[in-house]
């Protein structure tokens, strides 16, 4: 069967896209800077006990078709939960072309790095013989994933040198299997930690301390627990220029690392701009000093460009953003420009590229990481949090809020502008692409017109080129899974741009985001939009200086646009794919949909009485005060309703007609919690893992929860709390999302949280609304409402047995661009056959029932 390639992660496209971007970034420098050159090399956490200097690698040919949500990975599957070893010359796999690939020896170069073009996308097998059980830190870089003695761990695929994984070596042979990624190099070392609990300065989050702001600041540092016991009741003491603060740090499980926030005292009002030093001390629950660190920090004027931090509501972590404040120090009622950065660009570099404006402040969020989430998923939430924080600090004119960005940030501008049209008066995408999948498509288009020499350089064979041109054939299951990705399909929301002015800036010779993408968007806008400007910078490549985005005509256009007052709006169109992502525009809120995650829309007009046309809406809320109409009637679709002139009303669509009704129960779906599964990973989520199963089950579910926490740390600069089921109580974590790892037989929190839900999982059986699916091979991801909360959700990562636990290894739900409906039931064939191994997928009803939902079965 020919699968739909454009919704799958084409491995060659990823390598080509990332390779092109990184090459461009190294070549062009300045803001578009190759972040990897800041890689950590020095070891301060202990002594290097072993450097891996010999390895076996298994080459893989790039497969033109592979699922982004459930990628096939037969090699890793063989190493999961096993003590498998391999030898030189052994056949590791037979690739999609029928060629046998063998494990082949490779040695490190002079920098103790395995470095060869053959490693790009390959597996690397390392082994280490230990004379005893011993606790060490495994430090590796350049890899996307690792399996250590049968258990998976997060990689260091941006090659930062951040990875430090506490492991207990067993006596005898220890096996490490790494999957190399975008770089053709891998480094691996074992470090003997200097103490069981310590801090590491790798990857700190720090603000600039600002003169004239009498406030306490937040920083974050990673604490390593290289012991068999929990870290509890520990503190971080901070001393700076005669002032001190004490911060309690959250619990840290055995053999794990957590990035924790700490408080930094304010600076004196008469301080001067300078480089300074924080003194950090890690203190145990018994008040013993465990570690001391000196941390460099900057003291700056609040009127200069600077970094700020805040505590995120996503996971309680400390995040930073950068600001280019107005050059007018006493500015009041000014503008706010939200500027979103490109791939590999730090937010501080984004802000530094702007000249300070006399009529507004530039605020640059991080997207959680320099690469981050392409401004989707948790990157989207980060942008919204920073926008809120920027408004709190600078109190701008609420009608003068603008959005712009470059490269991946140009995509973020198209995406955020379409998703939240009423938040911005105008947008300016620079060197951007509107849709992530469309961007991947663009490289296929380029490949189809490339020379043989270019194709050879990119590693695209004639057979791959032939596969790229095959027409997609979508199964019903494919369609259901794809639907969960509709919130990312920017062009399905394109008419939301009617609410904004637009300035499109692109380099005439951009070969990173090809110029034809901008020209295609010009054509799209030209069919319906009358307020946009398109400009190609003559001779401009992807980055041609700070004016690649700090372009005066953009700000001239911004100055002429304001967000309209709600009551003055005569016409408005609003589209959304999910009320849980974007529900409101001005005075209208789409509360519930008829078909979950299909496009819903309203077309509002009050030029001649109030009239609204709708698509795919079950419940609509109108704020009549904001709408500003005294008319007592409303025509909605074919119905005419009598309505009050003030207040808020809820309109319900049932049996083909509209009526005025009450607000839906908070227990039902709505903007506050709407699914799909990935929505569980926010709202200060807590990971609750099973301890009431067999030793194998308990170890696996703990490791899976820890893996997801590692992944969220690395990809999202995150900090997630892990809790054993026996230690969990709802009262201790009110209104927070919970992610359960396990099933009703082995996780004791199940009976507290999931007892009455229509989906039940136990060993050897899944029950879906009374329908039983038996066997130990099933894995399950789903989301449910938390019954003791009006806002919180529960995510479930579950399996029916050992084979099912292998199936839930894939943690790509923490990757942007992946599609996960409310529920997915799949077998342990998922790593062999991708989505063909999904048995059931779909969405619960608005009442969270199975019977009123929509599901597809294989």
mmCIF file of C-alpha atoms in Angstrom, residues 123-293:
data_model
loop_
_atom_site.group_PDB
_atom_site.id
_atom_site.type_symbol
_atom_site.label_atom_id
_atom_site.label_comp_id
_atom_site.label_asym_id
_atom_site.label_seq_id
_atom_site.Cartn_x
_atom_site.Cartn_y
_atom_site.Cartn_z
ATOM 1 C CA UNK A 123 22.668 2.760 14.783
ATOM 2 C CA UNK A 124 25.760 2.709 16.982
ATOM 3 C CA UNK A 125 26.415 -0.242 19.291
ATOM 4 C CA UNK A 126 28.659 0.251 22.312
ATOM 5 C CA UNK A 127 29.548 -2.197 25.047
ATOM 6 C CA UNK A 128 31.326 -1.850 28.363
ATOM 7 C CA UNK A 129 32.433 -4.611 30.723
ATOM 8 C CA UNK A 130 32.192 -3.639 34.370
ATOM 9 C CA UNK A 131 33.853 -5.617 37.160
ATOM 10 C CA UNK A 132 31.082 -4.669 39.581
ATOM 11 C CA UNK A 133 27.760 -2.921 39.928
ATOM 12 C CA UNK A 134 28.498 0.776 39.824
ATOM 13 C CA UNK A 135 26.639 4.073 39.388
ATOM 14 C CA UNK A 136 27.938 6.322 36.616
ATOM 15 C CA UNK A 137 26.683 9.084 34.351
ATOM 16 C CA UNK A 138 26.325 8.158 30.707
ATOM 17 C CA UNK A 139 27.230 11.207 28.625
ATOM 18 C CA UNK A 140 26.575 10.993 24.895
ATOM 19 C CA UNK A 141 25.857 13.518 22.162
ATOM 20 C CA UNK A 142 24.773 13.589 18.530
ATOM 21 C CA UNK A 143 22.191 10.802 18.925
ATOM 22 C CA UNK A 144 18.402 10.914 18.831
ATOM 23 C CA UNK A 145 17.703 7.973 21.148
ATOM 24 C CA UNK A 146 19.508 5.493 23.341
ATOM 25 C CA UNK A 147 18.752 2.059 24.738
ATOM 26 C CA UNK A 148 20.838 1.187 27.770
ATOM 27 C CA UNK A 149 20.688 -2.409 28.923
ATOM 28 C CA UNK A 150 17.253 -2.777 27.348
ATOM 29 C CA UNK A 151 15.689 0.482 28.573
ATOM 30 C CA UNK A 152 15.154 3.552 26.367
ATOM 31 C CA UNK A 153 16.440 7.041 27.116
ATOM 32 C CA UNK A 154 16.296 10.421 25.433
ATOM 33 C CA UNK A 155 19.149 11.455 23.141
ATOM 34 C CA UNK A 156 21.118 14.652 22.550
ATOM 35 C CA UNK A 157 20.215 15.126 18.892
ATOM 36 C CA UNK A 158 21.159 18.802 18.744
ATOM 37 C CA UNK A 159 24.667 17.807 19.874
ATOM 38 C CA UNK A 160 24.634 20.255 22.773
ATOM 39 C CA UNK A 161 26.559 18.034 25.184
ATOM 40 C CA UNK A 162 23.708 18.313 27.701
ATOM 41 C CA UNK A 163 22.972 14.606 28.164
ATOM 42 C CA UNK A 164 23.866 13.173 31.583
ATOM 43 C CA UNK A 165 21.964 9.992 32.406
ATOM 44 C CA UNK A 166 22.554 8.301 35.778
ATOM 45 C CA UNK A 167 22.734 4.537 35.270
ATOM 46 C CA UNK A 168 23.639 1.542 37.375
ATOM 47 C CA UNK A 169 26.148 -0.587 35.527
ATOM 48 C CA UNK A 170 25.617 -4.276 36.014
ATOM 49 C CA UNK A 171 28.531 -6.608 36.583
ATOM 50 C CA UNK A 172 29.575 -7.898 33.197
ATOM 51 C CA UNK A 173 28.666 -6.605 29.739
ATOM 52 C CA UNK A 174 26.590 -3.429 29.508
ATOM 53 C CA UNK A 175 25.047 -2.572 26.140
ATOM 54 C CA UNK A 176 24.366 0.935 24.768
ATOM 55 C CA UNK A 177 22.591 1.289 21.423
ATOM 56 C CA UNK A 178 22.369 4.809 19.992
ATOM 57 C CA UNK A 179 20.541 6.117 16.947
ATOM 58 C CA UNK A 180 22.530 8.890 15.311
ATOM 59 C CA UNK A 181 20.612 11.782 13.868
ATOM 60 C CA UNK A 182 21.194 14.883 11.793
ATOM 61 C CA UNK A 183 24.924 14.922 12.480
ATOM 62 C CA UNK A 184 27.296 12.175 11.246
ATOM 63 C CA UNK A 185 29.012 12.013 14.613
ATOM 64 C CA UNK A 186 28.502 10.541 18.071
ATOM 65 C CA UNK A 187 30.499 10.891 21.278
ATOM 66 C CA UNK A 188 30.040 8.705 24.368
ATOM 67 C CA UNK A 189 31.689 8.666 27.811
ATOM 68 C CA UNK A 190 31.084 7.293 31.299
ATOM 69 C CA UNK A 191 31.583 9.736 34.182
ATOM 70 C CA UNK A 192 32.015 8.798 37.801
ATOM 71 C CA UNK A 193 29.987 11.489 39.624
ATOM 72 C CA UNK A 194 31.792 13.457 42.301
ATOM 73 C CA UNK A 195 28.876 12.894 44.697
ATOM 74 C CA UNK A 196 25.538 11.043 44.705
ATOM 75 C CA UNK A 197 23.579 14.309 44.421
ATOM 76 C CA UNK A 198 25.022 17.317 42.640
ATOM 77 C CA UNK A 199 24.294 20.255 40.375
ATOM 78 C CA UNK A 200 25.446 20.745 36.792
ATOM 79 C CA UNK A 201 25.828 24.063 35.000
ATOM 80 C CA UNK A 202 25.115 22.461 31.634
ATOM 81 C CA UNK A 203 22.002 24.124 30.217
ATOM 82 C CA UNK A 204 21.051 26.702 32.821
ATOM 83 C CA UNK A 205 18.153 29.133 32.421
ATOM 84 C CA UNK A 206 19.031 32.588 33.757
ATOM 85 C CA UNK A 207 17.606 36.118 33.556
ATOM 86 C CA UNK A 208 19.488 39.352 33.414
ATOM 87 C CA UNK A 209 19.241 41.202 36.733
ATOM 88 C CA UNK A 210 17.756 44.627 36.077
ATOM 89 C CA UNK A 211 18.659 47.867 37.783
ATOM 90 C CA UNK A 212 15.591 49.720 38.915
ATOM 91 C CA UNK A 213 13.335 46.679 39.254
ATOM 92 C CA UNK A 214 12.897 45.646 42.867
ATOM 93 C CA UNK A 215 11.791 42.125 42.083
ATOM 94 C CA UNK A 216 12.915 38.580 42.737
ATOM 95 C CA UNK A 217 14.063 36.604 39.724
ATOM 96 C CA UNK A 218 13.850 32.969 38.722
ATOM 97 C CA UNK A 219 16.670 30.836 37.396
ATOM 98 C CA UNK A 220 16.931 27.093 36.817
ATOM 99 C CA UNK A 221 19.682 24.510 37.170
ATOM 100 C CA UNK A 222 19.750 20.750 36.777
ATOM 101 C CA UNK A 223 20.153 18.577 39.855
ATOM 102 C CA UNK A 224 21.498 15.060 39.296
ATOM 103 C CA UNK A 225 20.340 12.271 41.580
ATOM 104 C CA UNK A 226 22.883 9.505 40.979
ATOM 105 C CA UNK A 227 21.641 7.416 43.893
ATOM 106 C CA UNK A 228 19.079 4.718 44.689
ATOM 107 C CA UNK A 229 17.050 6.996 46.969
ATOM 108 C CA UNK A 230 14.717 9.923 46.389
ATOM 109 C CA UNK A 231 15.907 13.485 46.732
ATOM 110 C CA UNK A 232 13.399 15.056 49.117
ATOM 111 C CA UNK A 233 13.255 18.313 51.079
ATOM 112 C CA UNK A 234 16.423 19.637 49.478
ATOM 113 C CA UNK A 235 17.031 23.359 48.979
ATOM 114 C CA UNK A 236 19.106 25.703 46.866
ATOM 115 C CA UNK A 237 20.662 28.653 48.650
ATOM 116 C CA UNK A 238 21.578 31.635 46.490
ATOM 117 C CA UNK A 239 23.889 34.442 47.574
ATOM 118 C CA UNK A 240 24.476 37.545 45.497
ATOM 119 C CA UNK A 241 26.031 40.868 46.493
ATOM 120 C CA UNK A 242 25.109 40.504 50.149
ATOM 121 C CA UNK A 243 21.571 39.241 49.569
ATOM 122 C CA UNK A 244 20.382 35.658 49.975
ATOM 123 C CA UNK A 245 17.417 33.509 49.077
ATOM 124 C CA UNK A 246 16.382 29.925 49.812
ATOM 125 C CA UNK A 247 14.339 27.862 47.348
ATOM 126 C CA UNK A 248 12.784 24.498 48.042
ATOM 127 C CA UNK A 249 13.366 22.089 45.206
ATOM 128 C CA UNK A 250 10.833 19.444 44.173
ATOM 129 C CA UNK A 251 11.389 15.743 44.698
ATOM 130 C CA UNK A 252 13.723 13.957 42.288
ATOM 131 C CA UNK A 253 13.416 10.207 41.720
ATOM 132 C CA UNK A 254 16.363 7.826 42.006
ATOM 133 C CA UNK A 255 18.738 7.701 39.034
ATOM 134 C CA UNK A 256 17.334 10.754 37.302
ATOM 135 C CA UNK A 257 17.978 14.416 36.569
ATOM 136 C CA UNK A 258 15.560 17.308 36.972
ATOM 137 C CA UNK A 259 15.873 20.950 36.074
ATOM 138 C CA UNK A 260 14.670 22.927 39.088
ATOM 139 C CA UNK A 261 13.810 26.578 39.555
ATOM 140 C CA UNK A 262 15.452 28.765 42.193
ATOM 141 C CA UNK A 263 14.975 32.331 43.348
ATOM 142 C CA UNK A 264 17.521 35.095 42.787
ATOM 143 C CA UNK A 265 17.416 38.196 45.008
ATOM 144 C CA UNK A 266 16.846 41.624 43.451
ATOM 145 C CA UNK A 267 19.812 43.915 42.945
ATOM 146 C CA UNK A 268 20.286 47.148 44.844
ATOM 147 C CA UNK A 269 18.779 50.251 43.294
ATOM 148 C CA UNK A 270 22.213 51.859 43.021
ATOM 149 C CA UNK A 271 23.814 48.853 41.290
ATOM 150 C CA UNK A 272 25.805 49.372 38.117
ATOM 151 C CA UNK A 273 25.767 47.382 34.892
ATOM 152 C CA UNK A 274 28.367 44.642 35.182
ATOM 153 C CA UNK A 275 29.104 40.952 34.978
ATOM 154 C CA UNK A 276 28.463 39.354 38.336
ATOM 155 C CA UNK A 277 28.500 35.979 40.082
ATOM 156 C CA UNK A 278 25.820 33.998 41.878
ATOM 157 C CA UNK A 279 26.874 31.568 44.596
ATOM 158 C CA UNK A 280 24.657 28.487 44.660
ATOM 159 C CA UNK A 281 24.669 25.854 47.392
ATOM 160 C CA UNK A 282 22.702 22.605 47.296
ATOM 161 C CA UNK A 283 21.520 21.692 50.798
ATOM 162 C CA UNK A 284 20.079 18.323 51.846
ATOM 163 C CA UNK A 285 17.004 17.789 53.974
ATOM 164 C CA UNK A 286 19.340 17.342 56.940
ATOM 165 C CA UNK A 287 20.948 20.727 56.166
ATOM 166 C CA UNK A 288 24.140 19.199 54.808
ATOM 167 C CA UNK A 289 25.912 21.118 52.041
ATOM 168 C CA UNK A 290 26.124 18.783 49.033
ATOM 169 C CA UNK A 291 27.473 20.966 46.242
ATOM 170 C CA UNK A 292 28.560 24.537 45.529
ATOM 171 C CA UNK A 293 28.564 26.331 42.192
#
